[in-house]
């Protein structure tokens, strides 16, 4: 997992909606989000970016830090 910068908004219910993220100097715009779950690492949000690549954005709510894990282009999760 790598630490990343994320721009997100909160909807009226308090749900975090990632809008884009910057990884290795490049900004990726989120086309859609899919499943969400929480584990010992934090809140996971599956996101799809242009080109059909799926990333797992992980928000550590205690530290206020985002991490990224790439899933791959072939998984239709978002």
PDB file of C-alpha atoms in Angstrom:
ATOM      1  CA  UNK A   1       0.000   0.000   0.000  1.00  0.00           C
ATOM      2  CA  UNK A   2       1.189   3.495  -0.822  1.00  0.00           C
ATOM      3  CA  UNK A   3       0.158   6.750   0.819  1.00  0.00           C
ATOM      4  CA  UNK A   4      -1.718   9.064  -1.566  1.00  0.00           C
ATOM      5  CA  UNK A   5      -3.486  12.419  -1.658  1.00  0.00           C
ATOM      6  CA  UNK A   6      -7.278  12.272  -2.171  1.00  0.00           C
ATOM      7  CA  UNK A   7      -9.840  14.969  -2.899  1.00  0.00           C
ATOM      8  CA  UNK A   8     -13.208  13.867  -1.542  1.00  0.00           C
ATOM      9  CA  UNK A   9     -16.539  15.263  -0.447  1.00  0.00           C
ATOM     10  CA  UNK A  10     -19.068  14.187   2.147  1.00  0.00           C
ATOM     11  CA  UNK A  11     -22.696  13.698   1.138  1.00  0.00           C
ATOM     12  CA  UNK A  12     -25.633  14.601   3.405  1.00  0.00           C
ATOM     13  CA  UNK A  13     -25.401  11.217   5.155  1.00  0.00           C
ATOM     14  CA  UNK A  14     -21.704  11.696   5.917  1.00  0.00           C
ATOM     15  CA  UNK A  15     -20.603   9.195   3.268  1.00  0.00           C
ATOM     16  CA  UNK A  16     -17.117   9.926   1.865  1.00  0.00           C
ATOM     17  CA  UNK A  17     -17.141  10.305  -1.936  1.00  0.00           C
ATOM     18  CA  UNK A  18     -13.635  10.286  -3.514  1.00  0.00           C
ATOM     19  CA  UNK A  19     -13.451  12.666  -6.493  1.00  0.00           C
ATOM     20  CA  UNK A  20      -9.821  12.200  -7.523  1.00  0.00           C
ATOM     21  CA  UNK A  21      -6.493  11.053  -6.158  1.00  0.00           C
ATOM     22  CA  UNK A  22      -2.842  11.781  -6.863  1.00  0.00           C
ATOM     23  CA  UNK A  23      -0.442   8.853  -7.065  1.00  0.00           C
ATOM     24  CA  UNK A  24       3.203   9.058  -8.141  1.00  0.00           C
ATOM     25  CA  UNK A  25       2.712  12.620  -9.399  1.00  0.00           C
ATOM     26  CA  UNK A  26      -0.321  11.868 -11.577  1.00  0.00           C
ATOM     27  CA  UNK A  27      -3.940  12.810 -10.801  1.00  0.00           C
ATOM     28  CA  UNK A  28      -6.635  10.211 -11.490  1.00  0.00           C
ATOM     29  CA  UNK A  29     -10.300  11.249 -11.723  1.00  0.00           C
ATOM     30  CA  UNK A  30     -12.779   8.807 -10.212  1.00  0.00           C
ATOM     31  CA  UNK A  31     -15.443   7.694 -12.707  1.00  0.00           C
ATOM     32  CA  UNK A  32     -17.368   5.522 -10.260  1.00  0.00           C
ATOM     33  CA  UNK A  33     -17.212   3.895  -6.861  1.00  0.00           C
ATOM     34  CA  UNK A  34     -18.272   0.416  -5.865  1.00  0.00           C
ATOM     35  CA  UNK A  35     -18.119  -1.722  -2.768  1.00  0.00           C
ATOM     36  CA  UNK A  36     -17.111  -0.305   0.609  1.00  0.00           C
ATOM     37  CA  UNK A  37     -16.022  -2.071   3.755  1.00  0.00           C
ATOM     38  CA  UNK A  38     -14.064  -1.392   6.912  1.00  0.00           C
ATOM     39  CA  UNK A  39     -11.270  -3.508   8.363  1.00  0.00           C
ATOM     40  CA  UNK A  40      -8.181  -2.992  10.535  1.00  0.00           C
ATOM     41  CA  UNK A  41      -6.620  -0.750   7.838  1.00  0.00           C
ATOM     42  CA  UNK A  42      -9.620   1.592   7.585  1.00  0.00           C
ATOM     43  CA  UNK A  43     -12.463   2.351   5.193  1.00  0.00           C
ATOM     44  CA  UNK A  44     -11.960   0.743   1.771  1.00  0.00           C
ATOM     45  CA  UNK A  45     -13.641   2.303  -1.276  1.00  0.00           C
ATOM     46  CA  UNK A  46     -13.308   0.539  -4.631  1.00  0.00           C
ATOM     47  CA  UNK A  47     -12.941   3.168  -7.343  1.00  0.00           C
ATOM     48  CA  UNK A  48     -12.765   3.004 -11.126  1.00  0.00           C
ATOM     49  CA  UNK A  49     -10.771   5.508 -13.184  1.00  0.00           C
ATOM     50  CA  UNK A  50     -10.747   6.071 -16.962  1.00  0.00           C
ATOM     51  CA  UNK A  51      -9.499   2.992 -18.768  1.00  0.00           C
ATOM     52  CA  UNK A  52     -11.401   0.658 -16.452  1.00  0.00           C
ATOM     53  CA  UNK A  53      -8.637   0.396 -13.868  1.00  0.00           C
ATOM     54  CA  UNK A  54      -9.900  -0.359 -10.363  1.00  0.00           C
ATOM     55  CA  UNK A  55      -8.174   0.920  -7.243  1.00  0.00           C
ATOM     56  CA  UNK A  56      -8.858   0.258  -3.582  1.00  0.00           C
ATOM     57  CA  UNK A  57      -8.644   3.606  -1.761  1.00  0.00           C
ATOM     58  CA  UNK A  58      -8.205   3.057   1.964  1.00  0.00           C
ATOM     59  CA  UNK A  59      -8.935   5.831   4.447  1.00  0.00           C
ATOM     60  CA  UNK A  60      -7.415   5.472   7.911  1.00  0.00           C
ATOM     61  CA  UNK A  61      -9.961   7.494   9.867  1.00  0.00           C
ATOM     62  CA  UNK A  62      -7.807   7.643  13.003  1.00  0.00           C
ATOM     63  CA  UNK A  63      -4.829   9.223  11.231  1.00  0.00           C
ATOM     64  CA  UNK A  64      -6.714  10.983   8.416  1.00  0.00           C
ATOM     65  CA  UNK A  65      -4.439   9.338   5.827  1.00  0.00           C
ATOM     66  CA  UNK A  66      -5.340   7.677   2.512  1.00  0.00           C
ATOM     67  CA  UNK A  67      -3.550   4.678   1.010  1.00  0.00           C
ATOM     68  CA  UNK A  68      -3.911   3.011  -2.375  1.00  0.00           C
ATOM     69  CA  UNK A  69      -3.920  -0.588  -3.533  1.00  0.00           C
ATOM     70  CA  UNK A  70      -4.310  -1.288  -7.265  1.00  0.00           C
ATOM     71  CA  UNK A  71      -6.759  -4.072  -8.088  1.00  0.00           C
ATOM     72  CA  UNK A  72      -6.400  -4.198 -11.873  1.00  0.00           C
ATOM     73  CA  UNK A  73      -8.143  -3.367 -15.154  1.00  0.00           C
ATOM     74  CA  UNK A  74     -10.058  -6.634 -15.524  1.00  0.00           C
ATOM     75  CA  UNK A  75     -12.118  -6.560 -12.346  1.00  0.00           C
ATOM     76  CA  UNK A  76     -15.533  -4.942 -12.822  1.00  0.00           C
ATOM     77  CA  UNK A  77     -16.073  -3.884  -9.228  1.00  0.00           C
ATOM     78  CA  UNK A  78     -17.000  -0.232  -9.391  1.00  0.00           C
TER      79      UNK A  78
END
